[in-house]
CSV table of C-alpha atoms in Angstrom, one decimal:
chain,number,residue,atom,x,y,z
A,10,UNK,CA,-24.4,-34.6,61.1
A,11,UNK,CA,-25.2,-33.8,58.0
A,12,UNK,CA,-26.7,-30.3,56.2
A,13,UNK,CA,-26.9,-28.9,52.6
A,14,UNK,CA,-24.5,-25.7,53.4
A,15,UNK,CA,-21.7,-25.4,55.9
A,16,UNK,CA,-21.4,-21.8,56.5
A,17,UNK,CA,-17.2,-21.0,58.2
A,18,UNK,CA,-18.1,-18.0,60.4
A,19,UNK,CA,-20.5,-16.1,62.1
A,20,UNK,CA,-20.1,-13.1,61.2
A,21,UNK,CA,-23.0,-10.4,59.5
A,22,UNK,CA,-22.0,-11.8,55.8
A,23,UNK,CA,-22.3,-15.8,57.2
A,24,UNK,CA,-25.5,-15.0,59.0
A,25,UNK,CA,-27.2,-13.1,56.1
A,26,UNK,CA,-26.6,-16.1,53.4
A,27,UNK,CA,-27.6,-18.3,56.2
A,28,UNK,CA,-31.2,-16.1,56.6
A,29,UNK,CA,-31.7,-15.9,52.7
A,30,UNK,CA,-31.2,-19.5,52.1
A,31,UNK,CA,-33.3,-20.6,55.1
A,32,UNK,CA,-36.1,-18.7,53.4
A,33,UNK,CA,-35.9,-20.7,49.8
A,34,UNK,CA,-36.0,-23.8,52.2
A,35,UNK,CA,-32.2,-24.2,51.9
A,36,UNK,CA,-30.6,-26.1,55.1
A,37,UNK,CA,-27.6,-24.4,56.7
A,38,UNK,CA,-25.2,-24.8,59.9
A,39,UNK,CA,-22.8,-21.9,61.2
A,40,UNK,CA,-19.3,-22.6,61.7
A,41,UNK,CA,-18.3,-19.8,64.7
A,42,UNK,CA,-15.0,-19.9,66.4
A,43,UNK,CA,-16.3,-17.1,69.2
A,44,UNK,CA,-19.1,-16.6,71.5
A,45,UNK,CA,-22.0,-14.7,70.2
A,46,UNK,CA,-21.4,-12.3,72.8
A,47,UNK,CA,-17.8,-12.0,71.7
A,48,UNK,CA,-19.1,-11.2,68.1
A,49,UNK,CA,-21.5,-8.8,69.2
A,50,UNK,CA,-19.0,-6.7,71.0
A,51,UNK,CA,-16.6,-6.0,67.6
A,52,UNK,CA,-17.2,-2.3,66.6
A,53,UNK,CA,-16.9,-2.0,62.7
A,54,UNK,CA,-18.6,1.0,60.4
A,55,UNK,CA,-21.9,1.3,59.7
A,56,UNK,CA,-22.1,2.4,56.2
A,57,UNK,CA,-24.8,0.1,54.0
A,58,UNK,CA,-25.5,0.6,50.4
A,59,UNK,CA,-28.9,0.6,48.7
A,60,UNK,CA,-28.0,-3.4,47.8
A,61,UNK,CA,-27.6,-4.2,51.4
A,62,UNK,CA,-30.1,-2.6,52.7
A,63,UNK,CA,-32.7,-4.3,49.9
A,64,UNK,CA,-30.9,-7.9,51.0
A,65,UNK,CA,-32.1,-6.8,54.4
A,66,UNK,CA,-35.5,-6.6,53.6
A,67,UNK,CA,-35.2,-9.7,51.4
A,68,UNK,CA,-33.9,-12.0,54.8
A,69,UNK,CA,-36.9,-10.4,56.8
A,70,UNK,CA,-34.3,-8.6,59.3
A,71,UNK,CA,-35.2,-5.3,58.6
A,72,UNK,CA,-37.8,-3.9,60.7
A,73,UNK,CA,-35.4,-2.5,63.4
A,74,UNK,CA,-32.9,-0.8,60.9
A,75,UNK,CA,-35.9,0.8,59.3
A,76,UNK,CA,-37.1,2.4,62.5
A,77,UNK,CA,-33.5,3.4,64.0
A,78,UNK,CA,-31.1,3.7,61.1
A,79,UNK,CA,-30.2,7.1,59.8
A,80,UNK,CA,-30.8,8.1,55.6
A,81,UNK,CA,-27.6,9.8,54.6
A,82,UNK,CA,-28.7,11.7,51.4
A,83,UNK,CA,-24.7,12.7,50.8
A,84,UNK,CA,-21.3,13.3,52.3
A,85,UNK,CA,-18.8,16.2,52.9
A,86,UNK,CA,-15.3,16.5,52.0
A,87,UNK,CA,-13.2,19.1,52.9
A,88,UNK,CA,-9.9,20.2,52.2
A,89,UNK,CA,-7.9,22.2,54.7
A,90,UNK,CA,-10.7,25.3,55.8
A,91,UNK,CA,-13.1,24.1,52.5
A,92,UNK,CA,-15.7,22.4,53.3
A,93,UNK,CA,-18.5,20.7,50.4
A,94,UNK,CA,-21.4,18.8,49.8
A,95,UNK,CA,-21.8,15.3,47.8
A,96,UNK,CA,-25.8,15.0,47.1
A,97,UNK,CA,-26.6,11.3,46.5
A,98,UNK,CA,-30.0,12.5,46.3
A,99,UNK,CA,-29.4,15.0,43.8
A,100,UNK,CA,-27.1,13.7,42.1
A,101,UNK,CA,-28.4,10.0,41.3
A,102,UNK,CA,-31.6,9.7,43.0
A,103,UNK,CA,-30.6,7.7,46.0
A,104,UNK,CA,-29.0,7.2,49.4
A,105,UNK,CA,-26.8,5.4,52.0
A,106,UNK,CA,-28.1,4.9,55.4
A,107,UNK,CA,-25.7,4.5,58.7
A,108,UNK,CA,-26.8,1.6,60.9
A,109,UNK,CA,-23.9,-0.2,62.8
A,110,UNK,CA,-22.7,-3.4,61.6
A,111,UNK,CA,-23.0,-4.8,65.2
A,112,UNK,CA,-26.6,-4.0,64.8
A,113,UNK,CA,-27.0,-5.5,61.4
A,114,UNK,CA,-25.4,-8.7,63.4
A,115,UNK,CA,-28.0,-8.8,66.3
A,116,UNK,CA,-30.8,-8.6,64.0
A,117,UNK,CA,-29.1,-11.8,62.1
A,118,UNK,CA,-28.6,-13.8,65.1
A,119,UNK,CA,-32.1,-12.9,66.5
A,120,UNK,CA,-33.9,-14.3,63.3
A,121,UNK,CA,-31.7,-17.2,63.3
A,122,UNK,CA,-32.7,-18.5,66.4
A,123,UNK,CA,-36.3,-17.8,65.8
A,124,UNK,CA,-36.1,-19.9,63.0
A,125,UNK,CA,-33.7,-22.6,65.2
A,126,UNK,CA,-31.3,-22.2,62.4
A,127,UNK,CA,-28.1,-24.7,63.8
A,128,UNK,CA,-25.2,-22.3,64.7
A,129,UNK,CA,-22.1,-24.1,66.9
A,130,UNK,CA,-20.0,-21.3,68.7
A,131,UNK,CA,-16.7,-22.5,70.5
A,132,UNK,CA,-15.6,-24.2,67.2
A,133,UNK,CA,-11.9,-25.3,67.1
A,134,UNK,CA,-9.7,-27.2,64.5
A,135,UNK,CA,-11.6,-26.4,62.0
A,136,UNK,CA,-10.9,-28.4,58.6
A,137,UNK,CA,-12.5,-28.1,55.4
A,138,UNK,CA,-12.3,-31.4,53.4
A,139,UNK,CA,-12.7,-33.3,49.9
A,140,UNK,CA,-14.4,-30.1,48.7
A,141,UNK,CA,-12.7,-30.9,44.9
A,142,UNK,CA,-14.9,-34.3,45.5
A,143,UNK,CA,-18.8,-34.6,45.0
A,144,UNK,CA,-19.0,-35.4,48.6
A,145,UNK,CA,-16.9,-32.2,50.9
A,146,UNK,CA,-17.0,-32.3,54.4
A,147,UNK,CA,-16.1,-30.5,57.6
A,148,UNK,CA,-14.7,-31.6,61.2
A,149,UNK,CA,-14.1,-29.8,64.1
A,150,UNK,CA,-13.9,-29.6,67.7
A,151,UNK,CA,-16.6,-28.5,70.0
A,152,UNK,CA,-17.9,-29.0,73.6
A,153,UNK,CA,-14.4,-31.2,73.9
A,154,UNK,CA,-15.6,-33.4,71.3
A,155,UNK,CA,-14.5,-34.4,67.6
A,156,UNK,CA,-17.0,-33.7,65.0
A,157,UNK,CA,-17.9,-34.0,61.6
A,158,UNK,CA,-20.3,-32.4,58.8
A,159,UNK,CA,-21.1,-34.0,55.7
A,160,UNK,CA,-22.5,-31.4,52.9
A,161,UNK,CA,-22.9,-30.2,49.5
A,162,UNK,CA,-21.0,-26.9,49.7
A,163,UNK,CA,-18.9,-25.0,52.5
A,164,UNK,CA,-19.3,-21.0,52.0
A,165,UNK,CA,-16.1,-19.9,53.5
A,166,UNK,CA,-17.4,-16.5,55.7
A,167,UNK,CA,-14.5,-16.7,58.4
A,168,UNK,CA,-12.2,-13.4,57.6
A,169,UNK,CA,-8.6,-12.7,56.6
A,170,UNK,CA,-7.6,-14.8,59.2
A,171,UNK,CA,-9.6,-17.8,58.8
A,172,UNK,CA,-8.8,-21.4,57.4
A,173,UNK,CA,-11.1,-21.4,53.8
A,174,UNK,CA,-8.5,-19.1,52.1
A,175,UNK,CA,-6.1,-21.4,52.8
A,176,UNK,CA,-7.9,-24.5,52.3
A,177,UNK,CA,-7.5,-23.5,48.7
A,178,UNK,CA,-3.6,-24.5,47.4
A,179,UNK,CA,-1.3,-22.5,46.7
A,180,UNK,CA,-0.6,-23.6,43.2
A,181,UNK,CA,-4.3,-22.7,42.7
A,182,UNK,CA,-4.7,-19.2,44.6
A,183,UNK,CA,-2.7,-15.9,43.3
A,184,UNK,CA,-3.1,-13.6,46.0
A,185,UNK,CA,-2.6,-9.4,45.7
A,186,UNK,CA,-1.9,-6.9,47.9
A,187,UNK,CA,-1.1,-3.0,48.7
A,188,UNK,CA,-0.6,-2.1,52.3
A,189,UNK,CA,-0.9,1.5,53.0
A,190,UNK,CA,2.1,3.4,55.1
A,191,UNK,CA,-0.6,4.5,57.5
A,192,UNK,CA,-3.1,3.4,60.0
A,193,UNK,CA,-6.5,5.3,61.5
A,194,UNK,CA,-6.8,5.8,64.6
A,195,UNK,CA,-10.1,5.7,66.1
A,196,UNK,CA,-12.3,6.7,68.8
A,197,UNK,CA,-15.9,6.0,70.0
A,198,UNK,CA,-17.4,8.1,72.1
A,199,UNK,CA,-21.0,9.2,73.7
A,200,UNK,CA,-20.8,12.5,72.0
A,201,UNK,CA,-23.6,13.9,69.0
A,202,UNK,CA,-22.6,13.6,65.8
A,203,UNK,CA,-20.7,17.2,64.9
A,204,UNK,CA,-22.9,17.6,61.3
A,205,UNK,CA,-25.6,15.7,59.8
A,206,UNK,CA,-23.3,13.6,56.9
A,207,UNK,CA,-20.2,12.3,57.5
A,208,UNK,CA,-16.9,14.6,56.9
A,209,UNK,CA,-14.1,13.0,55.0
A,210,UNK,CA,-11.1,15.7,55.7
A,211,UNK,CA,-7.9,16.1,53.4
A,212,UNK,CA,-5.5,18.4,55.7
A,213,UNK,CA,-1.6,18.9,55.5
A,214,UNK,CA,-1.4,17.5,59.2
A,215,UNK,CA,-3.3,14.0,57.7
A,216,UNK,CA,-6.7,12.7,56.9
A,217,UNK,CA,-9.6,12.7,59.3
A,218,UNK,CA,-13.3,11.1,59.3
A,219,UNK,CA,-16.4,12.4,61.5
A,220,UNK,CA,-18.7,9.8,62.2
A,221,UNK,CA,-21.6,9.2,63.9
A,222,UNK,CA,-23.8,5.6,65.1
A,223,UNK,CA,-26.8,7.3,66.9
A,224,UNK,CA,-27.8,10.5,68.1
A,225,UNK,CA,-25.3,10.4,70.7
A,226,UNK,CA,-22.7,8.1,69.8
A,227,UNK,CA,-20.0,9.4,67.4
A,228,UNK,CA,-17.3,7.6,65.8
A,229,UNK,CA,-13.9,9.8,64.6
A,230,UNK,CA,-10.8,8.9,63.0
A,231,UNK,CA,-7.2,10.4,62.3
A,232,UNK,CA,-4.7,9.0,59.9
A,233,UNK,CA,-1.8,7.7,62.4
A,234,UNK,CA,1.5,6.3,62.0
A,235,UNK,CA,1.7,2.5,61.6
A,236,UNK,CA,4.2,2.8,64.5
A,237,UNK,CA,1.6,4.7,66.5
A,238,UNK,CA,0.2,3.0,69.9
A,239,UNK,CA,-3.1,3.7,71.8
A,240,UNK,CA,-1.4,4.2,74.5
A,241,UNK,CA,0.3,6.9,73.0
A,242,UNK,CA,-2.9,9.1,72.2
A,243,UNK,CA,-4.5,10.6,75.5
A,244,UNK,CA,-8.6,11.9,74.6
A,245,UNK,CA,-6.7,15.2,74.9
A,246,UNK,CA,-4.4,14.5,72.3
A,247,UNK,CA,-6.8,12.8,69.7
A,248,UNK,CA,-9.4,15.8,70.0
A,249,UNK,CA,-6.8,18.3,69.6
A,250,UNK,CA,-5.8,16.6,66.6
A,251,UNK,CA,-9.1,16.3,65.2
A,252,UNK,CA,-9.7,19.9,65.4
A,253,UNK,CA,-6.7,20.9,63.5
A,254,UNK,CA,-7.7,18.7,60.3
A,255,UNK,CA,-11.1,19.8,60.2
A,256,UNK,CA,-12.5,23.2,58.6
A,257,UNK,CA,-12.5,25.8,61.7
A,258,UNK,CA,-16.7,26.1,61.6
A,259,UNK,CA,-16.8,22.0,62.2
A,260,UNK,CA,-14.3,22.3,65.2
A,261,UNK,CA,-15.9,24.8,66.5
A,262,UNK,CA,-19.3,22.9,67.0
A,263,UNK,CA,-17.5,19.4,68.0
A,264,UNK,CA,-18.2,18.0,71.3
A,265,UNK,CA,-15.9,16.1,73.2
A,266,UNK,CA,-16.1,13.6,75.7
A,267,UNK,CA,-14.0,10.7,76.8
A,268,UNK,CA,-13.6,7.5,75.0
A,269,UNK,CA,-15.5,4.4,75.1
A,270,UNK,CA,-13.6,2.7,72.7
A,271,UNK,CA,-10.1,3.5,70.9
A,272,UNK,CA,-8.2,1.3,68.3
A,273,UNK,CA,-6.0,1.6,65.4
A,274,UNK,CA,-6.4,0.2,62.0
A,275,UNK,CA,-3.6,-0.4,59.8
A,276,UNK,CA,-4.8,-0.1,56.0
A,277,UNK,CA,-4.6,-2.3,53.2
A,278,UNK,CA,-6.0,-3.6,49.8
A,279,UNK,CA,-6.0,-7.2,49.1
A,280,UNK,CA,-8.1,-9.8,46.9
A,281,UNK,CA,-7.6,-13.6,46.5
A,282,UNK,CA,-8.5,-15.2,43.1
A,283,UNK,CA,-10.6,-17.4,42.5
A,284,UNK,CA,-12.9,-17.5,45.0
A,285,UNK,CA,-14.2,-20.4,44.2
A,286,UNK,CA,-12.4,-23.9,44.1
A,287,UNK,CA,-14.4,-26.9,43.7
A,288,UNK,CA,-17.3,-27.2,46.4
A,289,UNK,CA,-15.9,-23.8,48.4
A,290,UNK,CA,-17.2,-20.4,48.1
A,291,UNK,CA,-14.8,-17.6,49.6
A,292,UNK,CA,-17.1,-14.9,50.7
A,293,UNK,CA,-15.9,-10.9,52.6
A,294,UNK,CA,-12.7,-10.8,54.4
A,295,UNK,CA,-12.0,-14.3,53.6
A,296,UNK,CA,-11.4,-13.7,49.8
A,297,UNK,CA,-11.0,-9.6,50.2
A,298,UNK,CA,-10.3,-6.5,51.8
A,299,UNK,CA,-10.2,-2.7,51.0
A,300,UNK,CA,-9.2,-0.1,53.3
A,301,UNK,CA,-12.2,2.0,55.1
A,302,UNK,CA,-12.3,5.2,53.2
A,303,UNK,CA,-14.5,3.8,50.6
A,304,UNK,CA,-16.9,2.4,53.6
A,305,UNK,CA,-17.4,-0.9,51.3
A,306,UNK,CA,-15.8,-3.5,53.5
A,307,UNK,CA,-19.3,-4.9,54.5
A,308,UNK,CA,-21.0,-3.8,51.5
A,309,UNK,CA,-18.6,-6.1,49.2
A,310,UNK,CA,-19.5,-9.1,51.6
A,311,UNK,CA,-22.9,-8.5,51.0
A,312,UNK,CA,-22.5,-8.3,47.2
A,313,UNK,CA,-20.5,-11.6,47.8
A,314,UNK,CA,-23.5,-13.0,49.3
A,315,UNK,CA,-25.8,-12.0,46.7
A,316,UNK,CA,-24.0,-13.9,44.1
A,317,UNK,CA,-23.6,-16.9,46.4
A,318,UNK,CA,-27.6,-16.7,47.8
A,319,UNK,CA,-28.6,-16.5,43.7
A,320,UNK,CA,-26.4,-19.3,42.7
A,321,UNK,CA,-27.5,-21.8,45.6
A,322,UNK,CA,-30.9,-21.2,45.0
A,323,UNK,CA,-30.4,-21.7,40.8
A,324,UNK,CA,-28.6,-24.9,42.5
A,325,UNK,CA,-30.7,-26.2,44.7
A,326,UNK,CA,-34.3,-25.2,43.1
A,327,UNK,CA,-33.4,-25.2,39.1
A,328,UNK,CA,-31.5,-27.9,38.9
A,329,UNK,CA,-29.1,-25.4,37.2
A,330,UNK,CA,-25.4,-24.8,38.2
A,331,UNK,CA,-24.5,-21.9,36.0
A,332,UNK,CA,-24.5,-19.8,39.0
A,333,UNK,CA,-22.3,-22.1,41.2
A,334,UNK,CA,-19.9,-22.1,38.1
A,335,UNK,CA,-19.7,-18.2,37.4
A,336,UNK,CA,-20.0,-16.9,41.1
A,337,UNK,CA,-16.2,-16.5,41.1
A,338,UNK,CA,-16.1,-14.2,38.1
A,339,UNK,CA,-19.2,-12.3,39.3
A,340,UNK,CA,-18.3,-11.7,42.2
A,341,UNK,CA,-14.2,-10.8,41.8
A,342,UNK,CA,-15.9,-8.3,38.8
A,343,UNK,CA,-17.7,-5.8,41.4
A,344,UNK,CA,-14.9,-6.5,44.2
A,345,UNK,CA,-12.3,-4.9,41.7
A,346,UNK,CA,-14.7,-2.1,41.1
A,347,UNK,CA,-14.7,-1.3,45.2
A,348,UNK,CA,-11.1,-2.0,45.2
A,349,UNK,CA,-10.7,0.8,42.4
A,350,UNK,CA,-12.7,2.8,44.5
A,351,UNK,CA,-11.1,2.3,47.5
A,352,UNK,CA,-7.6,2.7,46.8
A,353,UNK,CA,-8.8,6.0,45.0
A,354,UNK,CA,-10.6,7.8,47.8
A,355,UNK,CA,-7.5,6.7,50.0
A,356,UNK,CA,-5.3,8.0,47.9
A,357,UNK,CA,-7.1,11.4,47.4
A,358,UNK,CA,-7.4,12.4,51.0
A,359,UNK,CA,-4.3,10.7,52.4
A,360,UNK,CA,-1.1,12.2,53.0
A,361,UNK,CA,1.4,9.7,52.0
A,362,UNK,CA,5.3,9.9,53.1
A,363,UNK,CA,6.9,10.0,50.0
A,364,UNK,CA,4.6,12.7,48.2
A,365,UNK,CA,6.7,15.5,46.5
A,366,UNK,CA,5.1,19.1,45.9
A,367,UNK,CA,4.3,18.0,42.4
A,368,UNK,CA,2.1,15.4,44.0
A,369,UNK,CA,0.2,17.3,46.8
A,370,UNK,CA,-0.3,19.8,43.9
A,371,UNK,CA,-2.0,17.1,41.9
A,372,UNK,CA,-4.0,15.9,44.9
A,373,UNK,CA,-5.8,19.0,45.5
A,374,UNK,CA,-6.4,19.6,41.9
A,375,UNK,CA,-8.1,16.0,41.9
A,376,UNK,CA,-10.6,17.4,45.0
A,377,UNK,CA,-10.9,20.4,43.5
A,378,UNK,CA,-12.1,18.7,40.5
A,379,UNK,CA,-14.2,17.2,42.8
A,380,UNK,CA,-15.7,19.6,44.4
A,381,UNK,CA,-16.6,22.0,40.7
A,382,UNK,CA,-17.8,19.1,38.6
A,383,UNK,CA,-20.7,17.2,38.5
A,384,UNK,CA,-19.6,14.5,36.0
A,385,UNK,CA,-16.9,13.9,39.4
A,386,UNK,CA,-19.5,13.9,42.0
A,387,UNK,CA,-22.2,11.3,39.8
A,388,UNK,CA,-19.0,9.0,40.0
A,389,UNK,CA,-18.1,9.7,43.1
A,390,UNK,CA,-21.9,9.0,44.3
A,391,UNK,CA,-22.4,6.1,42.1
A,392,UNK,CA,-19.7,4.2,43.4
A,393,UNK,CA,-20.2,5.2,47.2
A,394,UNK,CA,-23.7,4.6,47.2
A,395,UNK,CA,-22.9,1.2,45.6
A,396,UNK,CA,-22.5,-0.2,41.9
A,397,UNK,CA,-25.6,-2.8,40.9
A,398,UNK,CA,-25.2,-6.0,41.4
């Protein structure tokens, strides 16, 4: 078999380069180790910036997000019974909209098979080869049986876990890393949203996140102990919790119900340089993560993508490899901008184990600051909404 683009993973950032390249007449195949159905059932946030939503439009996937999604034109923060208002709008002119990431997905998948774009689910074994040659290649097993595709380039979409970090050596990559001493613990449940924006909540008793996917789905989170099970927080338990880090007038107007879904997420910052090494292209969770507060997990894929999409397509129909040669620096430029961002919203609204009085003083002067000054919230709403490409 042979194809232009081996794309490792079928996840929303594999299936979006997949979609933009098929439209600039670019031929791909997707690598996935799941079922479809298996990928469609992961529950991740729903958060897209301005540049993700425009790539939408771009692949031709975004009819149904346009109809169902909902514009956020801000956020809330709050700190113990204060509560405040972010305007996107106001402040900069523009907006996020919430539309889940398993939807983004489904779209992707449905326009790949209208197109009969190749995707092989059920992969195992997968090896990534000779990709510091002219001529890389990929084998695998499937249906039982050894195969093998020859290519130009292999765009490594596989996650944290996958093998295209690691097909990069050692003595090349220079990995770093910040695990947080705290997880979130979250619910999903069939429940309206308790307020229009999201609520990002700094209390004594721990961070907290209201939610929402739909009109009556909601989506909730308390900051837990990495030691903390699911089995050790009843509905009864998480809601009472909630309450307690939320200003008074939002509790008061939250309803509860019981859980579809429960998990907990440890947090972390990491990032893998380069992400590039010879014919491979590392591309989200495979080259990067940042912990959720920011909501840019997805949104850093995407920005990932767009490098990769622009520098194929220079490739492929230029003749011109500058873009192949500076995706690495392009794209690590903005992913340390959403790390910066990251790590600071986490460390604003967190309560960490080790903070003196000194330090929670300092934290609520930083929301404070915040909260009174404009210059704050235009960064603050820059970065959330998403920095250009």
């Amino acid at each position: 078999m042979r194809t232009q683009v081996v794309i490792v993973g079928g996840g929303p950032s594999g299936l979006l380069l997949g979609q933009l390249l098929h439209r600039k007449g670019i031929e791909t195949v997707v690598l996935e180790r799941q079922t479809r159905d298996y990928v469609l059932r992961r529950i991740r946030a729903g958060i897209l910036e301005t540049g993700l939503v425009n790539m939408m439009r771009e692949a031709g996937v975004a009819d149904r997000m346009e109809k169902e999604c909902f514009v956020h034109h801000g956020t809330c923060i709050s700190y113990e019974n204060e509560l405040f208002d972010i305007n996107f709008k106001k402040l900069i002119g523009q907006n996020v909209i919430v539309y889940g990431q398993t939807e983004v997905t489904h779209d992707l998948y449905d326009a790949r098979e209208a197109t009969d774009g190749k995707t092989i689910f059920e992969v195992e074994g997968v090896q990534i080869r000779d990709v510091d040659s002219d001529a890389p290649y990929v084998t695998f097993t499937a249906d039982g049986k050894d195969q093998r595709i020859d290519c130009d380039f292999v765009a490594g979409c596989d996650g944290f876990h996958g093998v295209s970090r690691q097909t990069i050596p050692e003595t090349v990559r220079k990995e770093y890393e910040k695990v947080f001493p705290f997880g979130w613990l979250g619910i999903l449940s069939e429940t309206p949203p308790v307020h229009d924006e999201l609520i990002y909540a700094n209390s004594s008793r721990g961070f907290a996140l209201c939610s929402m996917r739909n009109d009556n789905l909601s989506r909730y989170y308390v900051q837990c102990a990495l030691t903390d099970t699911v089995e050790e927080w009843s509905d009864e338990a998480f809601w009472d919790e909630l309450k307690r880090r939320i200003p008074e007038s939002i509790a008061d107007e939250l309803v509860t119900g019981p859980s579809i879904e429960k998990s907990i997420a440890p947090l972390r910052s990491f990032v893998s340089e380069p992400m590039r090494w010879g014919r491979l292209f590392l591309c989200g969770d495979a080259a990067h993560i940042v912990p959720p507060t920011g909501a840019k997990g997805l949104n850093t894929a995407a920005s990932d993508v767009h490098y990769l999409n622009e520098a194929l397509a220079q490739y492929y129909l230029d003749k011109d490899s500058d873009g192949i040669d500076q995706y690495s620096e392009k794209a690590l430029t903005r992913v340390w901008k959403a790390e910066r961002f990251s790590w600071a919203t986490t460390n604003l609204l967190h309560r960490f184990p080790d903070q003196s009085e000194f330090d929670l003083k300092m934290q609520r002067a930083e929301i404070q600051s915040l909260h009174y000054h404009e210059t704050a919230q235009k960064w603050f709403a820059q970065n959330y909404v998403g920095l250009p490409y």
